[in-house]
PDB file of C-alpha atoms in Angstrom:
ATOM      1  CA  MET A  12     -59.307 -34.773 -32.664  1.00  0.00           C
ATOM      2  CA  ASN A  13     -57.970 -34.026 -36.148  1.00  0.00           C
ATOM      3  CA  TRP A  14     -57.457 -36.861 -38.642  1.00  0.00           C
ATOM      4  CA  ASN A  15     -56.264 -36.642 -42.221  1.00  0.00           C
ATOM      5  CA  PRO A  16     -58.538 -37.545 -45.176  1.00  0.00           C
ATOM      6  CA  ILE A  17     -56.938 -40.958 -45.786  1.00  0.00           C
ATOM      7  CA  ILE A  18     -57.380 -42.119 -42.199  1.00  0.00           C
ATOM      8  CA  CYS A  19     -60.950 -40.779 -42.137  1.00  0.00           C
ATOM      9  CA  SER A  20     -61.801 -42.499 -45.420  1.00  0.00           C
ATOM     10  CA  VAL A  21     -60.372 -45.872 -44.370  1.00  0.00           C
ATOM     11  CA  ALA A  22     -61.997 -45.686 -40.931  1.00  0.00           C
ATOM     12  CA  THR A  23     -65.352 -44.748 -42.452  1.00  0.00           C
ATOM     13  CA  ALA A  24     -65.212 -47.579 -44.991  1.00  0.00           C
ATOM     14  CA  VAL A  25     -64.141 -50.240 -42.468  1.00  0.00           C
ATOM     15  CA  ILE A  26     -66.650 -49.248 -39.792  1.00  0.00           C
ATOM     16  CA  ALA A  27     -69.494 -49.011 -42.313  1.00  0.00           C
ATOM     17  CA  TYR A  28     -68.616 -52.391 -43.809  1.00  0.00           C
ATOM     18  CA  LEU A  29     -68.454 -54.151 -40.439  1.00  0.00           C
ATOM     19  CA  LEU A  30     -71.701 -52.516 -39.359  1.00  0.00           C
ATOM     20  CA  GLY A  31     -73.369 -53.525 -42.620  1.00  0.00           C
ATOM     21  CA  SER A  32     -72.152 -57.097 -42.200  1.00  0.00           C
ATOM     22  CA  PHE A  33     -74.495 -57.619 -39.260  1.00  0.00           C
ATOM     23  CA  SER A  34     -77.547 -59.360 -40.746  1.00  0.00           C
ATOM     24  CA  PRO A  35     -80.810 -58.902 -38.808  1.00  0.00           C
ATOM     25  CA  ALA A  36     -82.591 -61.182 -41.303  1.00  0.00           C
ATOM     26  CA  ILE A  37     -80.332 -64.093 -40.410  1.00  0.00           C
ATOM     27  CA  VAL A  38     -80.383 -63.387 -36.673  1.00  0.00           C
ATOM     28  CA  PHE A  39     -84.137 -62.909 -36.244  1.00  0.00           C
ATOM     29  CA  THR A  40     -85.022 -65.855 -38.474  1.00  0.00           C
ATOM     30  CA  ARG A  41     -82.812 -68.137 -36.414  1.00  0.00           C
ATOM     31  CA  LEU A  42     -84.397 -66.831 -33.212  1.00  0.00           C
ATOM     32  CA  ALA A  43     -87.925 -67.281 -34.605  1.00  0.00           C
ATOM     33  CA  ILE A  44     -87.803 -70.649 -36.365  1.00  0.00           C
ATOM     34  CA  LYS A  45     -84.190 -71.867 -35.941  1.00  0.00           C
ATOM     35  CA  GLU A  46     -83.594 -71.762 -39.693  1.00  0.00           C
ATOM     36  CA  ASP A  47     -81.184 -69.905 -41.954  1.00  0.00           C
ATOM     37  CA  ILE A  48     -83.183 -67.410 -44.021  1.00  0.00           C
ATOM     38  CA  ARG A  49     -80.760 -68.033 -46.874  1.00  0.00           C
ATOM     39  CA  THR A  50     -82.187 -71.554 -47.218  1.00  0.00           C
ATOM     40  CA  LEU A  51     -85.800 -70.350 -47.342  1.00  0.00           C
ATOM     41  CA  GLY A  52     -87.867 -68.736 -50.079  1.00  0.00           C
ATOM     42  CA  SER A  53     -85.746 -66.718 -52.475  1.00  0.00           C
ATOM     43  CA  GLY A  54     -82.619 -67.319 -50.382  1.00  0.00           C
ATOM     44  CA  ASN A  55     -82.125 -63.595 -49.856  1.00  0.00           C
ATOM     45  CA  ALA A  56     -81.218 -62.355 -46.384  1.00  0.00           C
ATOM     46  CA  GLY A  57     -83.547 -59.385 -46.462  1.00  0.00           C
ATOM     47  CA  PHE A  58     -86.852 -57.962 -45.279  1.00  0.00           C
ATOM     48  CA  THR A  59     -89.036 -59.209 -48.138  1.00  0.00           C
ATOM     49  CA  ASN A  60     -87.905 -62.835 -47.862  1.00  0.00           C
ATOM     50  CA  VAL A  61     -88.293 -62.773 -44.075  1.00  0.00           C
ATOM     51  CA  LEU A  62     -91.809 -61.397 -44.488  1.00  0.00           C
ATOM     52  CA  ARG A  63     -92.703 -64.125 -46.982  1.00  0.00           C
ATOM     53  CA  SER A  64     -90.950 -67.016 -45.284  1.00  0.00           C
ATOM     54  CA  VAL A  65     -91.029 -66.268 -41.560  1.00  0.00           C
ATOM     55  CA  GLY A  66     -93.639 -63.665 -40.647  1.00  0.00           C
ATOM     56  CA  VAL A  67     -94.461 -60.083 -39.770  1.00  0.00           C
ATOM     57  CA  GLY A  68     -92.669 -59.873 -36.417  1.00  0.00           C
ATOM     58  CA  PRO A  69     -89.192 -60.968 -37.543  1.00  0.00           C
ATOM     59  CA  ALA A  70     -89.637 -58.975 -40.761  1.00  0.00           C
ATOM     60  CA  ALA A  71     -90.448 -55.793 -38.804  1.00  0.00           C
ATOM     61  CA  LEU A  72     -87.349 -56.223 -36.629  1.00  0.00           C
ATOM     62  CA  THR A  73     -85.284 -56.907 -39.755  1.00  0.00           C
ATOM     63  CA  ILE A  74     -86.315 -53.759 -41.601  1.00  0.00           C
ATOM     64  CA  ILE A  75     -85.856 -51.579 -38.509  1.00  0.00           C
ATOM     65  CA  CYS A  76     -82.331 -52.860 -37.871  1.00  0.00           C
ATOM     66  CA  ASP A  77     -81.384 -52.742 -41.558  1.00  0.00           C
ATOM     67  CA  PHE A  78     -82.567 -49.136 -41.645  1.00  0.00           C
ATOM     68  CA  LEU A  79     -80.638 -48.209 -38.511  1.00  0.00           C
ATOM     69  CA  LYS A  80     -77.446 -49.674 -39.986  1.00  0.00           C
ATOM     70  CA  GLY A  81     -77.583 -47.197 -42.842  1.00  0.00           C
ATOM     71  CA  VAL A  82     -78.340 -44.251 -40.571  1.00  0.00           C
ATOM     72  CA  VAL A  83     -75.600 -45.025 -38.045  1.00  0.00           C
ATOM     73  CA  ALA A  84     -72.973 -45.700 -40.742  1.00  0.00           C
ATOM     74  CA  VAL A  85     -73.527 -42.297 -42.369  1.00  0.00           C
ATOM     75  CA  LEU A  86     -73.564 -40.460 -39.039  1.00  0.00           C
ATOM     76  CA  ILE A  87     -70.250 -42.065 -38.074  1.00  0.00           C
ATOM     77  CA  GLY A  88     -68.780 -41.092 -41.452  1.00  0.00           C
ATOM     78  CA  TRP A  89     -69.958 -37.521 -40.980  1.00  0.00           C
ATOM     79  CA  TRP A  90     -68.434 -37.360 -37.512  1.00  0.00           C
ATOM     80  CA  LEU A  91     -65.073 -38.690 -38.714  1.00  0.00           C
ATOM     81  CA  PHE A  92     -64.856 -36.319 -41.699  1.00  0.00           C
ATOM     82  CA  ALA A  93     -66.026 -33.356 -39.636  1.00  0.00           C
ATOM     83  CA  SER A  94     -62.921 -33.841 -37.498  1.00  0.00           C
ATOM     84  CA  MET A  95     -60.592 -33.031 -40.419  1.00  0.00           C
ATOM     85  CA  PRO A  96     -58.736 -29.679 -40.153  1.00  0.00           C
ATOM     86  CA  ILE A  97     -60.343 -27.892 -43.134  1.00  0.00           C
ATOM     87  CA  THR A  98     -60.516 -24.098 -43.025  1.00  0.00           C
ATOM     88  CA  ASN A  99     -62.853 -23.605 -46.009  1.00  0.00           C
ATOM     89  CA  ASP A 100     -66.455 -24.040 -44.821  1.00  0.00           C
ATOM     90  CA  VAL A 101     -67.737 -24.918 -48.295  1.00  0.00           C
ATOM     91  CA  ALA A 102     -65.061 -27.611 -48.637  1.00  0.00           C
ATOM     92  CA  ARG A 103     -66.044 -28.984 -45.240  1.00  0.00           C
ATOM     93  CA  ILE A 104     -69.685 -29.222 -46.333  1.00  0.00           C
ATOM     94  CA  GLU A 105     -68.636 -31.069 -49.462  1.00  0.00           C
ATOM     95  CA  TYR A 106     -66.295 -33.465 -47.686  1.00  0.00           C
ATOM     96  CA  VAL A 107     -68.888 -34.315 -45.055  1.00  0.00           C
ATOM     97  CA  LYS A 108     -71.371 -35.068 -47.835  1.00  0.00           C
ATOM     98  CA  TYR A 109     -68.818 -37.310 -49.533  1.00  0.00           C
ATOM     99  CA  ALA A 110     -68.361 -39.122 -46.221  1.00  0.00           C
ATOM    100  CA  GLY A 111     -72.043 -39.978 -46.315  1.00  0.00           C
ATOM    101  CA  TYR A 112     -71.755 -41.513 -49.768  1.00  0.00           C
ATOM    102  CA  LEU A 113     -68.622 -43.449 -48.775  1.00  0.00           C
ATOM    103  CA  ALA A 114     -70.310 -44.828 -45.671  1.00  0.00           C
ATOM    104  CA  GLY A 115     -73.471 -45.573 -47.637  1.00  0.00           C
ATOM    105  CA  ALA A 116     -71.571 -47.534 -50.265  1.00  0.00           C
ATOM    106  CA  PHE A 117     -69.642 -49.647 -47.764  1.00  0.00           C
ATOM    107  CA  VAL A 118     -72.564 -50.348 -45.464  1.00  0.00           C
ATOM    108  CA  VAL A 119     -74.419 -51.701 -48.516  1.00  0.00           C
ATOM    109  CA  ILE A 120     -71.369 -53.781 -49.480  1.00  0.00           C
ATOM    110  CA  GLY A 121     -71.278 -55.157 -45.936  1.00  0.00           C
ATOM    111  CA  HIS A 122     -74.975 -55.981 -46.066  1.00  0.00           C
ATOM    112  CA  SER A 123     -74.579 -57.746 -49.406  1.00  0.00           C
ATOM    113  CA  PHE A 124     -71.305 -59.528 -48.607  1.00  0.00           C
ATOM    114  CA  PRO A 125     -71.182 -59.868 -44.795  1.00  0.00           C
ATOM    115  CA  VAL A 126     -67.875 -61.031 -43.355  1.00  0.00           C
ATOM    116  CA  TYR A 127     -69.715 -62.645 -40.421  1.00  0.00           C
ATOM    117  CA  TYR A 128     -71.864 -64.888 -42.637  1.00  0.00           C
ATOM    118  CA  LYS A 129     -69.481 -66.204 -45.307  1.00  0.00           C
ATOM    119  CA  PHE A 130     -70.101 -63.170 -47.539  1.00  0.00           C
ATOM    120  CA  LYS A 131     -73.659 -64.215 -48.438  1.00  0.00           C
ATOM    121  CA  GLY A 132     -76.139 -61.522 -47.465  1.00  0.00           C
ATOM    122  CA  GLY A 133     -79.038 -59.433 -48.719  1.00  0.00           C
ATOM    123  CA  LYS A 134     -79.508 -56.893 -51.481  1.00  0.00           C
ATOM    124  CA  GLY A 135     -79.108 -53.739 -49.422  1.00  0.00           C
ATOM    125  CA  VAL A 136     -82.255 -51.855 -50.431  1.00  0.00           C
ATOM    126  CA  THR A 137     -83.453 -50.845 -46.964  1.00  0.00           C
ATOM    127  CA  THR A 138     -79.945 -50.032 -45.751  1.00  0.00           C
ATOM    128  CA  ALA A 139     -79.249 -47.950 -48.858  1.00  0.00           C
ATOM    129  CA  ALA A 140     -82.565 -46.108 -48.443  1.00  0.00           C
ATOM    130  CA  ALA A 141     -81.659 -45.224 -44.857  1.00  0.00           C
ATOM    131  CA  ALA A 142     -78.259 -43.910 -45.944  1.00  0.00           C
ATOM    132  CA  ILE A 143     -79.905 -41.826 -48.667  1.00  0.00           C
ATOM    133  CA  LEU A 144     -82.350 -40.367 -46.146  1.00  0.00           C
ATOM    134  CA  VAL A 145     -79.503 -39.099 -43.979  1.00  0.00           C
ATOM    135  CA  ILE A 146     -77.349 -37.958 -46.915  1.00  0.00           C
ATOM    136  CA  ASP A 147     -80.132 -36.004 -48.658  1.00  0.00           C
ATOM    137  CA  TYR A 148     -83.743 -36.214 -47.520  1.00  0.00           C
ATOM    138  CA  ARG A 149     -84.933 -34.500 -50.734  1.00  0.00           C
ATOM    139  CA  VAL A 150     -83.580 -37.305 -52.886  1.00  0.00           C
ATOM    140  CA  PHE A 151     -85.008 -39.836 -50.425  1.00  0.00           C
ATOM    141  CA  LEU A 152     -88.503 -38.353 -50.739  1.00  0.00           C
ATOM    142  CA  LEU A 153     -88.352 -38.644 -54.532  1.00  0.00           C
ATOM    143  CA  ILE A 154     -87.166 -42.248 -54.276  1.00  0.00           C
ATOM    144  CA  LEU A 155     -89.838 -43.089 -51.708  1.00  0.00           C
ATOM    145  CA  ALA A 156     -92.574 -41.624 -53.905  1.00  0.00           C
ATOM    146  CA  THR A 157     -91.264 -43.567 -56.905  1.00  0.00           C
ATOM    147  CA  PHE A 158     -91.182 -46.825 -54.963  1.00  0.00           C
ATOM    148  CA  LEU A 159     -94.679 -46.391 -53.546  1.00  0.00           C
ATOM    149  CA  ILE A 160     -96.182 -45.617 -56.947  1.00  0.00           C
ATOM    150  CA  ILE A 161     -94.569 -48.656 -58.583  1.00  0.00           C
ATOM    151  CA  PHE A 162     -95.308 -50.994 -55.680  1.00  0.00           C
ATOM    152  CA  LEU A 163     -98.939 -49.933 -55.300  1.00  0.00           C
ATOM    153  CA  CYS A 164     -99.474 -50.438 -59.034  1.00  0.00           C
ATOM    154  CA  THR A 165     -97.646 -53.759 -59.359  1.00  0.00           C
ATOM    155  CA  LYS A 166     -97.169 -55.233 -55.835  1.00  0.00           C
ATOM    156  CA  LEU A 167     -93.621 -56.048 -56.972  1.00  0.00           C
ATOM    157  CA  VAL A 168     -91.034 -54.981 -54.394  1.00  0.00           C
ATOM    158  CA  SER A 169     -88.138 -55.871 -56.683  1.00  0.00           C
ATOM    159  CA  LEU A 170     -89.403 -53.730 -59.560  1.00  0.00           C
ATOM    160  CA  GLY A 171     -89.772 -50.725 -57.289  1.00  0.00           C
ATOM    161  CA  SER A 172     -86.315 -51.293 -55.814  1.00  0.00           C
ATOM    162  CA  ILE A 173     -84.626 -51.624 -59.213  1.00  0.00           C
ATOM    163  CA  ALA A 174     -86.355 -48.525 -60.581  1.00  0.00           C
ATOM    164  CA  CYS A 175     -85.350 -46.486 -57.528  1.00  0.00           C
ATOM    165  CA  ALA A 176     -81.739 -47.673 -57.782  1.00  0.00           C
ATOM    166  CA  ALA A 177     -81.656 -46.617 -61.440  1.00  0.00           C
ATOM    167  CA  LEU A 178     -83.191 -43.221 -60.668  1.00  0.00           C
ATOM    168  CA  PHE A 179     -81.049 -42.501 -57.603  1.00  0.00           C
ATOM    169  CA  PRO A 180     -78.205 -40.845 -59.594  1.00  0.00           C
ATOM    170  CA  VAL A 181     -80.741 -38.971 -61.756  1.00  0.00           C
ATOM    171  CA  TYR A 182     -82.533 -37.531 -58.737  1.00  0.00           C
ATOM    172  CA  THR A 183     -79.191 -36.738 -57.077  1.00  0.00           C
ATOM    173  CA  CYS A 184     -77.969 -34.841 -60.136  1.00  0.00           C
ATOM    174  CA  LEU A 185     -81.171 -32.817 -60.419  1.00  0.00           C
ATOM    175  CA  ILE A 186     -81.338 -31.934 -56.719  1.00  0.00           C
ATOM    176  CA  THR A 187     -77.671 -31.030 -56.281  1.00  0.00           C
ATOM    177  CA  TYR A 188     -77.604 -28.986 -59.485  1.00  0.00           C
ATOM    178  CA  PHE A 189     -80.865 -27.059 -59.210  1.00  0.00           C
ATOM    179  CA  CYS A 190     -81.222 -26.862 -55.428  1.00  0.00           C
ATOM    180  CA  ASP A 191     -77.600 -26.639 -54.249  1.00  0.00           C
ATOM    181  CA  TYR A 192     -75.225 -25.546 -57.008  1.00  0.00           C
ATOM    182  CA  LEU A 193     -77.249 -22.921 -58.913  1.00  0.00           C
ATOM    183  CA  PRO A 194     -78.625 -21.068 -55.849  1.00  0.00           C
ATOM    184  CA  SER A 195     -75.106 -20.832 -54.391  1.00  0.00           C
ATOM    185  CA  LEU A 196     -73.524 -19.123 -57.422  1.00  0.00           C
ATOM    186  CA  GLY A 197     -72.196 -15.666 -56.594  1.00  0.00           C
ATOM    187  CA  THR A 198     -72.657 -16.111 -52.845  1.00  0.00           C
ATOM    188  CA  GLU A 199     -69.964 -16.382 -50.191  1.00  0.00           C
ATOM    189  CA  ASN A 200     -70.852 -20.050 -49.752  1.00  0.00           C
ATOM    190  CA  GLU A 201     -70.603 -20.915 -53.451  1.00  0.00           C
ATOM    191  CA  ILE A 202     -70.572 -24.648 -54.116  1.00  0.00           C
ATOM    192  CA  ARG A 203     -68.261 -25.965 -56.803  1.00  0.00           C
ATOM    193  CA  PHE A 204     -69.697 -27.861 -59.772  1.00  0.00           C
ATOM    194  CA  ARG A 205     -67.524 -30.841 -58.887  1.00  0.00           C
ATOM    195  CA  PHE A 206     -69.884 -31.348 -55.943  1.00  0.00           C
ATOM    196  CA  VAL A 207     -72.674 -32.152 -58.410  1.00  0.00           C
ATOM    197  CA  LEU A 208     -70.437 -34.474 -60.420  1.00  0.00           C
ATOM    198  CA  ILE A 209     -69.007 -36.374 -57.453  1.00  0.00           C
ATOM    199  CA  SER A 210     -72.386 -36.698 -55.721  1.00  0.00           C
ATOM    200  CA  THR A 211     -73.969 -38.032 -58.912  1.00  0.00           C
ATOM    201  CA  GLY A 212     -71.075 -40.427 -59.464  1.00  0.00           C
ATOM    202  CA  CYS A 213     -71.346 -41.783 -55.914  1.00  0.00           C
ATOM    203  CA  ALA A 214     -75.102 -42.216 -56.310  1.00  0.00           C
ATOM    204  CA  LEU A 215     -74.490 -44.062 -59.584  1.00  0.00           C
ATOM    205  CA  VAL A 216     -72.115 -46.503 -57.875  1.00  0.00           C
ATOM    206  CA  ILE A 217     -74.539 -47.244 -55.043  1.00  0.00           C
ATOM    207  CA  GLY A 218     -77.465 -47.561 -57.451  1.00  0.00           C
ATOM    208  CA  GLN A 219     -75.544 -49.955 -59.685  1.00  0.00           C
ATOM    209  CA  MET A 220     -74.636 -52.143 -56.698  1.00  0.00           C
ATOM    210  CA  ILE A 221     -78.328 -52.494 -55.855  1.00  0.00           C
ATOM    211  CA  ILE A 222     -79.226 -53.322 -59.460  1.00  0.00           C
ATOM    212  CA  VAL A 223     -76.481 -55.949 -59.779  1.00  0.00           C
ATOM    213  CA  ARG A 224     -77.706 -57.624 -56.597  1.00  0.00           C
ATOM    214  CA  HIS A 225     -81.132 -57.890 -58.227  1.00  0.00           C
ATOM    215  CA  HIS A 226     -79.890 -59.787 -61.302  1.00  0.00           C
ATOM    216  CA  SER A 227     -82.049 -62.844 -60.551  1.00  0.00           C
ATOM    217  CA  ASN A 228     -85.092 -60.629 -59.998  1.00  0.00           C
ATOM    218  CA  ILE A 229     -84.469 -58.911 -63.319  1.00  0.00           C
ATOM    219  CA  GLN A 230     -84.413 -62.289 -65.063  1.00  0.00           C
ATOM    220  CA  ARG A 231     -87.707 -63.290 -63.433  1.00  0.00           C
ATOM    221  CA  LEU A 232     -89.270 -59.924 -64.252  1.00  0.00           C
ATOM    222  CA  LEU A 233     -88.326 -60.285 -67.904  1.00  0.00           C
ATOM    223  CA  ALA A 234     -89.762 -63.814 -67.905  1.00  0.00           C
ATOM    224  CA  GLY A 235     -92.951 -62.675 -66.142  1.00  0.00           C
ATOM    225  CA  GLN A 236     -92.208 -65.008 -63.216  1.00  0.00           C
ATOM    226  CA  GLU A 237     -91.512 -62.559 -60.393  1.00  0.00           C
ATOM    227  CA  LYS A 238     -93.773 -63.148 -57.384  1.00  0.00           C
ATOM    228  CA  LYS A 239     -95.879 -60.402 -55.872  1.00  0.00           C
ATOM    229  CA  LEU A 240     -95.509 -59.665 -52.178  1.00  0.00           C
ATOM    230  CA  LYS A 241     -97.409 -62.013 -49.879  1.00  0.00           C
ATOM    231  CA  VAL A 242     -97.083 -62.157 -46.112  1.00  0.00           C
ATOM    232  CA  LYS A 243     -96.529 -65.352 -44.107  1.00  0.00           C
ATOM    233  CA  LYS A 244     -98.832 -64.863 -41.145  1.00  0.00           C
ATOM    234  CA  ASN A 245     -97.960 -67.770 -38.883  1.00  0.00           C
ATOM    235  CA  PRO A 246     -94.299 -68.817 -38.766  1.00  0.00           C
ATOM    236  CA  GLN A 247     -93.638 -72.345 -37.570  1.00  0.00           C
ATOM    237  CA  VAL A 248     -91.573 -72.077 -34.435  1.00  0.00           C
ATOM    238  CA  LYS A 249     -89.246 -75.043 -33.967  1.00  0.00           C
TER     239      LYS A 249
END
């Protein structure tokens, strides 16, 4: 099956958005305590608020499903773009990578503005992290290390998430330039410098989306009012 780039791009974006629009936080909170997670705690439909407001079980299911959304969206994007009739192998590698970024961006948009839930969703951190893992595990490992260091020192999930979102394009630029572009120079599989630029630009867009979704957290951080992570152990089942 051979599709052209426009059809592949639109299909990738639509599928990723619809997949991202499914909100495990809303679903599992309703199943657990018959409440809308968006009316509890911080009002965010995400793992951290479910953990604080509902409990460990629903939070674990939420983070697993949010993670899987990002993985599946990127894999579908890869499959669609891999079907394009491109004869240049290097170009195919680049286009497939771009498909991952496109899927990653739209699955995060779907998570943040879900069509199924009146466009009020979560902040997309877990889903974005999953997409990054599939797109480039090297960048993911750097982001994971950054998050763990910040979280273990501060116990602030939001601070770690914001820092990782800001560093995502930086890490992407460094990895694609020094580990992909430079080693390929002069070889038969030489990668064009535009690959570094486009990858970094895509990472910047995704990172900025995460940061914008954390605007209220940024305000609380600056005011010294951001809460550290605490777990609700016993949800009240209704």
